[in-house]
Structures are given as structure tokens and as C-alpha cells.
Coordinates of C-alpha atoms in Angstrom, one line a residue:
M300 CA 38.6 41.8 2.3
S301 CA 37.3 41.4 -1.3
L302 CA 35.0 38.5 -0.6
A303 CA 31.3 38.2 -1.5
I304 CA 28.9 35.3 -0.8
V305 CA 25.8 34.6 -3.0
H306 CA 23.2 31.9 -2.5
S307 CA 21.8 29.7 -5.3
R308 CA 20.7 26.2 -5.9
A309 CA 21.8 23.2 -8.1
T310 CA 19.7 20.3 -9.3
S311 CA 19.8 16.7 -8.2
G312 CA 16.8 14.7 -9.3
I313 CA 13.8 16.7 -8.2
Q314 CA 15.8 18.2 -5.3
A315 CA 17.5 21.6 -5.4
P316 CA 20.4 21.4 -3.0
P317 CA 21.8 24.7 -1.8
V318 CA 25.0 26.1 -3.5
T319 CA 27.0 28.9 -2.0
I320 CA 28.9 31.0 -4.5
E321 CA 32.0 32.5 -2.9
V322 CA 33.8 35.1 -5.0
H323 CA 37.3 36.3 -3.9
L324 CA 39.4 39.0 -5.6
S325 CA 43.1 39.0 -4.9
G326 CA 46.3 40.5 -6.3
G327 CA 48.2 38.9 -9.2
L328 CA 47.8 38.5 -12.9
P329 CA 44.2 39.0 -14.1
S330 CA 42.4 35.6 -14.3
L331 CA 39.2 34.0 -13.5
S332 CA 38.9 30.4 -12.2
I333 CA 35.8 28.4 -11.1
V334 CA 36.2 25.5 -8.7
G335 CA 33.7 23.2 -7.1
L336 CA 33.0 20.4 -9.6
P337 CA 31.6 22.6 -12.5
E338 CA 30.7 20.9 -15.8
T339 CA 31.3 22.5 -19.1
A340 CA 28.4 24.9 -19.2
V341 CA 29.3 26.2 -15.8
K342 CA 32.9 26.7 -16.8
E343 CA 31.8 28.7 -19.8
S344 CA 29.9 31.1 -17.6
K345 CA 33.1 33.2 -17.1
D346 CA 32.9 34.3 -20.7
R347 CA 29.2 35.1 -20.6
V348 CA 29.5 36.9 -17.3
R349 CA 32.4 39.0 -18.5
S350 CA 30.6 40.2 -21.6
A351 CA 27.3 40.7 -19.7
L352 CA 29.1 43.0 -17.1
L353 CA 30.9 45.0 -19.8
N354 CA 27.8 45.4 -21.9
S355 CA 25.9 46.5 -18.9
L356 CA 28.5 49.3 -18.3
F357 CA 30.0 47.7 -15.2
E358 CA 33.7 47.4 -14.6
F359 CA 35.2 43.9 -14.9
P360 CA 37.9 43.7 -12.2
M361 CA 41.4 43.2 -13.6
R362 CA 42.4 41.1 -10.7
R363 CA 42.8 37.4 -9.8
I364 CA 39.2 36.2 -9.4
T365 CA 38.5 32.8 -7.7
I366 CA 34.9 31.5 -7.6
N367 CA 34.1 28.6 -5.4
L368 CA 30.8 26.7 -5.8
A369 CA 30.3 25.0 -2.5
P370 CA 29.8 22.2 -1.6
A371 CA 32.7 21.0 -3.7
D372 CA 31.5 17.4 -4.1
L373 CA 28.1 18.3 -5.6
P374 CA 28.1 18.4 -9.5
K375 CA 27.1 21.7 -10.9
E376 CA 25.5 21.9 -14.4
G377 CA 23.8 24.4 -16.7
G378 CA 23.8 28.2 -17.0
R379 CA 21.8 28.8 -13.8
F380 CA 24.8 30.1 -11.9
D381 CA 25.6 33.0 -14.3
L382 CA 23.5 35.6 -12.4
P383 CA 24.8 34.7 -8.9
I384 CA 28.4 34.6 -10.2
A385 CA 28.0 38.1 -11.9
L386 CA 26.5 39.5 -8.7
G387 CA 29.3 38.0 -6.6
I388 CA 31.9 39.7 -8.8
L389 CA 30.1 43.0 -8.6
A390 CA 29.7 42.7 -4.8
A391 CA 33.3 41.7 -4.2
S392 CA 34.5 44.6 -6.3
G393 CA 32.3 47.1 -4.4
Q394 CA 30.0 48.0 -7.3
I395 CA 26.9 46.8 -5.4
P396 CA 26.5 46.5 -1.6
K397 CA 27.3 43.1 -0.2
D398 CA 24.8 43.3 2.6
S399 CA 21.9 43.4 0.1
L400 CA 22.7 39.9 -1.1
S401 CA 21.6 38.3 2.1
G402 CA 18.0 37.1 2.3
H403 CA 17.9 36.4 -1.4
E404 CA 18.6 33.4 -3.7
F405 CA 19.5 33.9 -7.3
I406 CA 19.3 31.7 -10.5
G407 CA 19.4 32.7 -14.1
E408 CA 21.4 32.4 -17.3
L409 CA 22.9 35.6 -18.7
A410 CA 23.0 36.6 -22.4
L411 CA 26.0 38.6 -23.5
T412 CA 23.9 41.7 -23.4
G413 CA 23.0 41.2 -19.7
E414 CA 19.5 39.9 -20.5
L415 CA 18.3 37.1 -18.2
R416 CA 17.3 33.8 -19.9
A417 CA 15.0 31.1 -18.5
V418 CA 16.5 28.0 -16.9
K419 CA 15.0 24.5 -16.2
G420 CA 14.0 23.2 -12.8
C421 CA 12.8 26.5 -11.2
L422 CA 9.9 24.8 -9.3
P423 CA 12.2 22.6 -7.1
V424 CA 14.3 25.7 -6.5
A425 CA 11.2 27.7 -5.4
L426 CA 10.1 24.9 -3.1
Q427 CA 13.4 24.7 -1.3
T428 CA 13.8 28.5 -1.2
S429 CA 10.4 28.9 0.5
G430 CA 11.6 26.6 3.3
Q431 CA 14.6 28.9 3.9
K432 CA 12.4 32.0 4.1
R433 CA 14.4 33.8 1.4
K434 CA 13.3 35.8 -1.6
L435 CA 13.9 34.3 -5.1
V436 CA 15.3 36.4 -7.9
L437 CA 15.0 34.7 -11.3
P438 CA 14.3 35.4 -15.0
R439 CA 10.9 36.7 -15.9
E440 CA 10.1 33.7 -18.0
N441 CA 10.3 31.5 -14.9
A442 CA 8.1 33.6 -12.7
D443 CA 4.8 31.9 -13.2
E444 CA 6.3 28.5 -12.5
A445 CA 8.0 29.6 -9.3
S446 CA 5.0 31.6 -8.0
L447 CA 3.0 28.3 -7.7
V448 CA 4.7 27.9 -4.3
D449 CA 2.8 29.5 -1.5
E450 CA 4.6 31.9 1.0
L451 CA 7.4 32.6 -1.4
E452 CA 8.2 36.1 -2.7
V453 CA 9.2 35.8 -6.3
L454 CA 11.1 38.7 -7.8
P455 CA 11.3 38.4 -11.6
A456 CA 13.8 40.4 -13.6
Q457 CA 14.4 41.0 -17.3
H458 CA 18.1 42.3 -17.1
L459 CA 21.1 42.2 -14.9
L460 CA 20.7 45.9 -14.5
D461 CA 17.2 45.4 -13.0
V462 CA 18.6 43.1 -10.3
C463 CA 21.5 45.5 -9.5
A464 CA 19.0 48.4 -9.2
H465 CA 16.9 46.3 -6.8
L466 CA 20.0 45.4 -4.7
Q467 CA 21.1 49.0 -4.6
G468 CA 17.6 50.2 -3.5
S469 CA 17.1 52.6 -6.4
A470 CA 14.3 50.5 -8.2
R471 CA 12.8 47.6 -6.4
L472 CA 11.7 44.5 -8.3
A473 CA 7.9 44.0 -8.0
P474 CA 6.8 40.6 -6.5
H475 CA 5.2 38.4 -9.1
I476 CA 1.5 37.5 -8.8
S477 CA 0.6 33.9 -9.5
Q478 CA -1.6 33.2 -12.5
S479 CA -2.0 29.5 -11.6
Q480 CA -5.8 29.5 -11.8
I481 CA -5.8 30.3 -15.5
S482 CA -6.1 27.2 -17.7
T483 CA -6.2 27.2 -21.4
A484 CA -5.6 23.4 -21.8
D485 CA -7.7 21.4 -24.2
A486 CA -10.7 19.7 -22.7
I487 CA -10.1 16.1 -21.6
P488 CA -12.0 13.6 -23.9
D489 CA -15.4 12.6 -22.4
L490 CA -16.4 9.1 -21.5
S491 CA -19.8 9.7 -23.2
D492 CA -18.0 9.2 -26.6
V493 CA -17.5 5.5 -25.8
K494 CA -20.4 3.4 -27.1
G495 CA -21.2 0.1 -25.3
Q496 CA -18.4 -1.7 -23.5
P497 CA -20.2 -1.9 -20.1
L498 CA -17.5 -4.2 -18.6
A499 CA -14.7 -1.9 -19.7
R500 CA -16.5 1.2 -18.4
R501 CA -17.1 -0.5 -15.1
A502 CA -13.5 -1.5 -14.8
L503 CA -12.3 2.0 -15.7
E504 CA -14.5 3.4 -12.9
I505 CA -13.1 0.9 -10.4
A506 CA -9.6 1.7 -11.5
A507 CA -10.2 5.4 -11.1
A508 CA -11.8 5.1 -7.7
G509 CA -9.1 3.0 -6.1
N510 CA -6.1 4.0 -8.3
H511 CA -5.8 0.4 -9.6
N512 CA -3.7 -0.8 -12.5
L513 CA -5.6 -2.1 -15.5
I514 CA -4.9 -4.2 -18.6
M515 CA -7.4 -4.5 -21.6
L516 CA -7.4 -7.4 -24.1
G517 CA -9.3 -7.2 -27.3
P518 CA -9.0 -7.1 -31.1
P519 CA -7.9 -3.9 -33.0
G520 CA -10.4 -1.1 -33.1
T521 CA -12.6 -2.0 -30.1
G522 CA -11.8 1.2 -28.2
K523 CA -9.0 0.3 -25.8
T524 CA -7.0 3.5 -26.5
M525 CA -10.2 5.5 -26.5
L526 CA -11.1 4.2 -23.0
A527 CA -7.6 4.7 -21.6
S528 CA -7.4 8.3 -22.8
R529 CA -10.6 9.1 -20.9
L530 CA -9.4 7.8 -17.5
P531 CA -7.8 11.2 -16.5
G532 CA -11.2 12.8 -16.9
I533 CA -12.8 10.7 -14.1
L534 CA -9.9 10.6 -11.7
P535 CA -10.1 12.6 -8.4
P536 CA -8.5 16.0 -8.6
L537 CA -4.8 16.5 -7.5
N538 CA -4.3 18.1 -4.1
Q539 CA -1.7 20.9 -3.7
Q540 CA 1.1 18.6 -2.7
Q541 CA 0.5 16.1 -5.5
A542 CA 0.2 18.9 -8.1
L543 CA 3.6 20.4 -7.0
E544 CA 5.3 17.0 -7.1
S545 CA 4.0 16.3 -10.6
A546 CA 4.9 19.8 -11.8
A547 CA 8.4 19.6 -10.2
I548 CA 9.2 16.6 -12.4
T549 CA 8.0 18.3 -15.5
S550 CA 10.1 21.3 -14.6
I551 CA 13.4 19.4 -14.7
S552 CA 12.5 17.4 -17.8
H553 CA 13.4 18.3 -21.4
Q554 CA 9.7 19.2 -22.2
G555 CA 9.7 22.0 -19.7
F556 CA 6.9 23.3 -17.5
E557 CA 3.6 24.5 -19.0
L558 CA 1.4 26.6 -16.7
H559 CA -1.9 25.7 -18.5
N560 CA -1.4 22.0 -17.5
W561 CA -1.1 23.0 -13.8
R562 CA -3.2 20.7 -11.6
R563 CA -4.1 18.4 -14.5
R564 CA -3.6 14.7 -14.4
V565 CA -0.8 13.6 -16.7
F566 CA -1.5 11.1 -19.5
R567 CA 1.7 9.6 -21.0
A568 CA 1.6 7.1 -23.8
P569 CA 5.2 6.2 -24.9
H570 CA 5.7 4.2 -28.2
H571 CA 6.4 0.5 -27.9
T572 CA 9.9 1.1 -29.3
A573 CA 10.8 3.1 -26.1
S574 CA 14.0 2.0 -24.4
A575 CA 14.4 1.1 -20.7
V576 CA 16.2 4.5 -20.1
A577 CA 13.3 6.3 -21.8
L578 CA 10.8 4.5 -19.6
V579 CA 12.5 4.7 -16.2
G580 CA 15.0 7.5 -16.7
G581 CA 18.7 7.7 -16.8
G582 CA 21.6 9.3 -18.7
S583 CA 25.0 10.6 -17.6
Q584 CA 23.1 13.4 -15.8
P585 CA 20.0 11.4 -14.7
R586 CA 16.7 12.7 -16.1
P587 CA 13.2 11.4 -15.3
G588 CA 11.7 8.8 -17.6
E589 CA 8.1 8.2 -18.6
I590 CA 7.1 6.5 -15.4
S591 CA 8.2 9.6 -13.4
L592 CA 6.7 12.0 -15.9
A593 CA 3.4 10.1 -15.3
H594 CA 3.7 10.6 -11.5
H595 CA 0.2 11.0 -10.0
G596 CA -1.1 10.5 -13.6
V597 CA -1.7 7.7 -16.1
L598 CA 0.9 5.7 -18.0
F599 CA -0.7 4.0 -21.0
L600 CA 1.2 1.2 -22.7
D601 CA -0.5 0.3 -26.0
E602 CA 0.5 -2.9 -27.7
L603 CA 2.1 -4.2 -24.5
P604 CA 3.6 -7.4 -25.9
E605 CA 5.4 -5.3 -28.5
F606 CA 7.6 -3.6 -25.8
D607 CA 10.9 -5.3 -25.2
R608 CA 10.6 -7.7 -22.4
K609 CA 13.6 -6.2 -20.5
V610 CA 11.9 -2.8 -20.8
L611 CA 8.7 -4.1 -19.2
E612 CA 10.5 -5.9 -16.4
V613 CA 11.9 -2.6 -15.1
L614 CA 8.3 -1.6 -14.2
R615 CA 8.0 -4.3 -11.6
E616 CA 9.7 -2.5 -8.7
P617 CA 8.3 1.0 -9.3
L618 CA 4.8 -0.4 -9.5
E619 CA 5.3 -1.6 -5.9
S620 CA 7.4 1.1 -4.4
G621 CA 6.2 4.2 -6.3
R622 CA 9.8 5.4 -6.9
V623 CA 12.8 4.6 -9.0
I624 CA 16.4 5.0 -8.0
I625 CA 19.0 5.6 -10.7
S626 CA 22.6 4.8 -9.6
R627 CA 25.7 6.2 -11.1
A628 CA 29.4 5.8 -10.1
A629 CA 29.5 9.3 -8.6
S630 CA 25.9 9.7 -7.4
Q631 CA 22.5 8.2 -6.8
V632 CA 19.2 10.0 -7.8
E633 CA 15.7 9.1 -6.8
F634 CA 12.6 10.1 -8.8
P635 CA 9.0 9.5 -7.6
A636 CA 7.0 7.2 -9.9
R637 CA 3.5 6.8 -8.3
F638 CA 1.7 6.2 -11.6
Q639 CA -1.4 4.4 -12.6
L640 CA -0.6 1.8 -15.3
V641 CA -3.1 1.1 -18.1
A642 CA -2.1 -1.4 -20.7
A643 CA -3.7 -2.7 -23.9
M644 CA -2.9 -5.7 -26.0
N645 CA -4.4 -7.9 -28.8
P646 CA -5.4 -11.5 -28.0
C647 CA -2.9 -12.9 -30.5
P648 CA -0.3 -11.7 -33.0
C649 CA -2.8 -11.0 -35.8
G650 CA -5.3 -9.6 -33.3
Y651 CA -8.4 -11.5 -34.4
L652 CA -8.4 -14.6 -32.1
G653 CA -11.9 -15.9 -31.7
D654 CA -13.2 -13.9 -34.7
E655 CA -16.5 -15.3 -36.0
R656 CA -15.4 -14.8 -39.6
G657 CA -12.3 -16.9 -39.1
R658 CA -9.8 -14.2 -39.8
C659 CA -7.3 -15.6 -37.3
H660 CA -4.9 -18.3 -38.3
C661 CA -2.6 -18.1 -35.3
T662 CA -1.6 -21.5 -33.8
S663 CA -1.7 -22.2 -30.1
E664 CA 2.1 -22.0 -30.0
Q665 CA 2.1 -18.6 -31.6
V666 CA -0.5 -17.3 -29.2
H667 CA 1.4 -18.7 -26.2
R668 CA 4.7 -17.1 -27.4
Y669 CA 2.9 -13.8 -27.9
R670 CA 1.4 -13.7 -24.4
A671 CA 4.6 -15.1 -22.8
R672 CA 6.3 -11.8 -23.7
I673 CA 4.5 -10.4 -20.6
S674 CA 5.9 -12.1 -17.5
G675 CA 3.7 -13.5 -14.8
P676 CA 5.2 -11.3 -12.1
L677 CA 4.3 -8.2 -14.1
L678 CA 0.7 -9.4 -14.7
D679 CA 0.5 -10.2 -11.0
R680 CA 0.9 -6.5 -10.2
I681 CA -2.0 -5.5 -12.5
D682 CA -5.2 -5.5 -10.5
L683 CA -7.9 -5.5 -13.3
H684 CA -7.8 -7.8 -16.3
I685 CA -10.7 -7.2 -18.8
E686 CA -11.7 -8.1 -22.3
V687 CA -12.8 -5.4 -24.7
P688 CA -14.8 -7.2 -27.5
N689 CA -16.1 -5.9 -30.8
L690 CA -19.2 -3.7 -30.7
P691 CA -22.4 -5.0 -32.3
R692 CA -22.9 -3.4 -35.7
D693 CA -26.3 -1.9 -34.8
L694 CA -24.9 -0.2 -31.7
L695 CA -21.8 1.1 -33.6
L696 CA -24.0 2.8 -36.2
D697 CA -26.6 4.1 -33.8
S698 CA -26.0 7.8 -33.6
R699 CA -28.7 8.2 -30.8
H700 CA -26.8 6.0 -28.3
Q701 CA -24.6 8.0 -25.9
G702 CA -22.8 6.6 -22.9
E703 CA -22.7 8.0 -19.4
S704 CA -20.6 11.2 -19.2
S705 CA -17.3 11.5 -17.4
E706 CA -18.8 14.0 -15.0
S707 CA -21.4 11.5 -13.8
V708 CA -18.9 8.8 -13.3
R709 CA -16.5 11.2 -11.7
Q710 CA -19.0 12.0 -9.0
R711 CA -19.2 8.4 -7.9
V712 CA -15.4 8.1 -8.1
L713 CA -15.1 11.2 -5.8
A714 CA -17.5 9.8 -3.3
A715 CA -15.6 6.5 -3.1
H716 CA -12.3 8.3 -3.0
Q717 CA -13.5 10.4 0.0
R718 CA -14.4 7.2 1.9
Q719 CA -10.9 5.9 1.4
M720 CA -9.3 9.2 2.5
Q721 CA -11.5 9.2 5.7
R722 CA -10.6 5.5 6.4
H723 CA -6.8 5.4 5.8
G724 CA -5.9 8.7 4.2
K725 CA -4.8 7.0 0.9
A726 CA -6.1 5.1 -2.1
N727 CA -7.0 1.4 -1.7
S728 CA -4.3 0.3 -4.1
T729 CA -1.6 1.6 -1.7
L730 CA -2.9 -0.2 1.4
S731 CA -0.5 -2.4 3.4
N732 CA -1.4 -6.0 4.2
T733 CA -2.2 -5.0 7.8
E734 CA -4.5 -2.3 6.6
I735 CA -6.3 -4.7 4.2
E736 CA -6.9 -7.2 7.0
A737 CA -8.3 -4.4 9.2
S738 CA -10.6 -3.1 6.5
C739 CA -11.8 -6.5 5.1
A740 CA -13.7 -8.5 7.7
L741 CA -14.2 -11.8 5.8
T742 CA -16.9 -14.3 6.7
D743 CA -16.3 -18.0 6.7
S744 CA -18.1 -18.3 3.3
D745 CA -15.9 -15.5 1.9
K746 CA -12.8 -17.3 3.1
S747 CA -14.0 -20.5 1.5
L748 CA -14.6 -18.7 -1.8
L749 CA -11.1 -17.2 -1.8
E750 CA -9.5 -20.5 -1.0
A751 CA -11.3 -22.2 -3.8
S752 CA -10.3 -19.4 -6.2
I753 CA -6.6 -19.7 -5.1
N754 CA -6.7 -23.4 -5.9
K755 CA -8.5 -23.1 -9.2
L756 CA -6.7 -20.0 -10.6
G757 CA -3.3 -20.5 -8.9
L758 CA -3.3 -17.1 -7.3
S759 CA -0.3 -15.8 -5.5
S760 CA -0.4 -14.1 -2.1
R761 CA 0.1 -10.7 -3.9
A762 CA -2.8 -11.5 -6.2
V763 CA -5.1 -12.3 -3.3
H764 CA -4.3 -9.0 -1.5
R765 CA -4.9 -7.1 -4.8
I766 CA -8.3 -8.8 -5.2
L767 CA -9.2 -7.7 -1.7
K768 CA -8.1 -4.1 -2.5
V769 CA -10.3 -4.1 -5.7
A770 CA -13.2 -5.6 -3.7
L771 CA -12.8 -2.9 -1.1
T772 CA -13.0 -0.2 -3.9
I773 CA -16.1 -1.8 -5.3
A774 CA -17.7 -1.6 -1.8
D775 CA -16.7 2.0 -1.6
L776 CA -18.4 2.7 -4.9
D777 CA -21.5 1.0 -3.5
Q778 CA -21.2 3.2 -0.4
S779 CA -21.1 -0.1 1.6
D780 CA -19.7 -0.1 5.2
R781 CA -18.7 -3.7 5.0
L782 CA -17.2 -6.1 2.3
Q783 CA -19.9 -8.3 0.8
T784 CA -19.6 -11.6 -1.1
T785 CA -20.8 -9.9 -4.3
H786 CA -17.9 -7.4 -4.1
I787 CA -15.3 -10.3 -3.8
M788 CA -16.9 -12.2 -6.7
E789 CA -16.8 -9.1 -8.9
A790 CA -13.1 -8.5 -8.0
L791 CA -12.3 -12.2 -8.8
S792 CA -13.9 -11.8 -12.2
Y793 CA -11.2 -9.2 -13.1
R794 CA -8.3 -11.7 -12.9
Q795 CA -6.5 -14.2 -15.1
L796 CA -6.0 -12.6 -18.4
E797 CA -5.0 -15.9 -20.1
K798 CA -8.5 -17.2 -19.4
R799 CA -10.3 -14.4 -21.2
V800 CA -10.0 -15.8 -24.8
S801 CA -9.2 -19.4 -25.3
P802 CA -6.5 -20.2 -27.9
P803 CA -7.4 -22.1 -31.1
S804 CA -7.1 -25.9 -31.2
H805 CA -5.6 -26.1 -34.7

């Protein structure tokens, strides 16, 4: 029977579901048909495969060829199935041994010459292949990416002939050795470049230690963007699982995977004209948006009120759940989105509210409309609200002044992070209400303080729990075994953005 079976994988979000390529040769007029929900690029593979086989001096069978991509209800896209289809035709026609295909999975696009070209999404494929205890054959350009997965034998190839020689046993493909420890990425900006701003630096340290969201309010040029860009440099390092999750999302995105950014915290800063699809993901074939590309990293939204309100509102659910689900008529795709939000905004439309030189002429109504672009429910999900004022002139021009370095701050952040891992195995920002109550033993005076704050500031239940999470992080930074009143008072001081700068009376 002229039937061959080859194993490969498709893409569905950051998953790589298995695809079985069944190739059958039968009598009749010569033809080639591909079934199993292929999109245009997959249908066009028959022409690429035919030319690649002929140019590699193989015989293209002059028979009726039926290629089934199973399961039939899973959409197939891209040129990743070129290599397994070509191998299936060769095996079904007896030009390579069928038995040699078992124990391997194949992905790769074919050039007309038979050369193998890189494809997107190799890391999710490698993760799934490793779980099946199979070897992965793929283009050489994808080898570094796939070899990040432990306990997976990656066999890179340059040409279709190299793969066939390996399957025939005449010239085995050499397993690829991972180069994941090599990093040529630019250094992360250091916190020592920031002059002054003790409140903002303290809030940044708390945000890093507990993975809390942060919003900064201040006039233009006070260093809000500068502070945000230095947050990745003081965050705890990614563990293996977090690094693989982050890299898997990058692998399926349009920007592609870059080895030198391996195990580095991502910093994404989309422009305020970004659409909701650009931010959360979407498209006819769903792709990850900025919040997923910032998974286990930092999402910085500068000029927050300038974003479309509908765009900002889509952040509310991912901030709570750490994931985003994109539904289409035929399928539903889930992307992880456990990002740390850092936002910046001006106090008023002109940016100079409260300026001593009287540069601001915004009315109370204009200030109110400007701040109302950010909804209360979204602000409620941001743990730390701080003001970033102008620097004193003498400090700004003092070249001798240098702030504390990122490395010094990072050591304190790491110590606090380790306490959280030992206590609950996760960051304070992700604690459940039950875990918060178990960790925060409040005295009667602390309860009275919180009750007074709830009445005065109009805090919601969510805001109270977030205040306790921040207070717990402050206690961890102090290496304190119990929550103290000073920790709660400091956490309370980082709430109510609208109270930071009073609007003008004119």
C-alpha cells in the first residue's frame, strides 16, 4: 500500500497541536490534492514541493496523490508543512524508507531548490515535541530557538537532501548544541542615571518587589519615561518556565524570536495611537498584542489619557486574570498576559498644572475631562499612584549627584521576592483574598485606620485588598515578619491619583 504518515505541528495561539500528514498514492490521472482545512499558503505548497523534489533529483510520482492533514477541523496555515509533505511523498513512493519517519517530527518551508527556510513559532513546537519524546527536524535558522527546550534532540538541516540522507542512514544530522547563554543585548539603563525623585524611586522599588502596577503623574520632562525604562533592570530574574513562556509568544509574533534577548524582561511601550487589536491581539488568524508580548515583563503606557478610552478599557480583565481570550466564529485562542503595567500622564491637558510660573491656564472643567478619560475601574486596578514633580535646578545641574544603582536596589528586591516565594510561591500582587487575610494579621488600630481611610477616600473592596498587598510588599522589603502600621500608612499614601494635584479654582 502506497501510504506514508509524517508527524508535524500547527499553530493555535501559543500552542502547537499535532498534525498527522497522510500521503496516499493511487492509480488514475496524475494530480495532487491537499485536504484538511488548509489555507492558501498550505495549498500552494504542492507547487513548491514539486519543484523542490525535481531540483533535488528525486522522482515526482506521476500518480494520483492525496494528502490529508489531520485533524480535519484544525486550520492549517503557513509553509511549515512543506518539508513533511515532501517527505511523505518520497516515503509513499518508496524513495526513502517509511520506518525512518517514526520517532521524528518535521517542520520547514521549502525553497524551489530544496533549501529549507525558517518558519515562525518553532519554540511552541519544540516544547510540545519534547513532551512526546520525539526528535525535531527543522531548518538550521530555527535551531537556536528550538534548542532552548531541555531534553529535546534538535536536528537542524540546510537542504531537503540532508534530511533524506539522515533518514536513509547515509549521513546523520548532528544534534544542535544550544547557545542560549550567549547574550549580546544592549545593557538595561541604570537607575543611577535618575537624579532626585526619592518618592518615585521608592515606588518603583515596591512595584518591582511585589509585581505591582504603577501610575506616575507629573509635568513634562520630570523623568517619568526614564524611570519606567529602568524598571526591568531591578526586577527579579525570569525562571526557566517564565522565560520559555515569554519566548514562545515572541516566537509566534511578527517580530520573531531573538536569541540575545533570551531570559531578559520585556519592555513594551506602544504609542498612544495603538488600536484595541494592537494592544490585546486579534486578526482573522489571531496574533498576540502588546499585553501578551509584555508577558512577564513591563507594559509602559505613556500619555495614558491620550489613548482611546475603549482601548484602555480592554485592559481591565487581563490585569485581573493574566490572560486574554480572542474569540472568532470558527475558533477561540487564549494568550497569556501576566504583565506589569506602568503608566504615565500629565496633571492637565497642557501639562503644567500647579506650575509656580503660572504657565497653566486649564480650567477645572478641562482638567476634570482630561482625567475622566481614565475610568475609575481601571485606576482601581493600579496599586501605586505617585507624583513625579519637577527637579530643583541646583540638583538638576549638579554633575556630582548620582542616585543609587539598579544593582543595589535589585538586591533588596530579590530579598523581598524570595520571602514571597517562600511564603506563597508567587508575587504579592497575585495573592487571593484568602491568602491576604492569612498573611496580614491586622491589629484593632490597623483596622480602625483602614476603616477611616475607606470612608475618607471612598475605597472599594478591591482597592483595600490592593493596599494590603502593597503593605505586605513594603514589609517584605523591610524584612519584617509581621505587618506594621507604618507599612499600611505608606501603602495608603500611594492611592487616589486625583488628590495628588489640586485643580485650579479659576
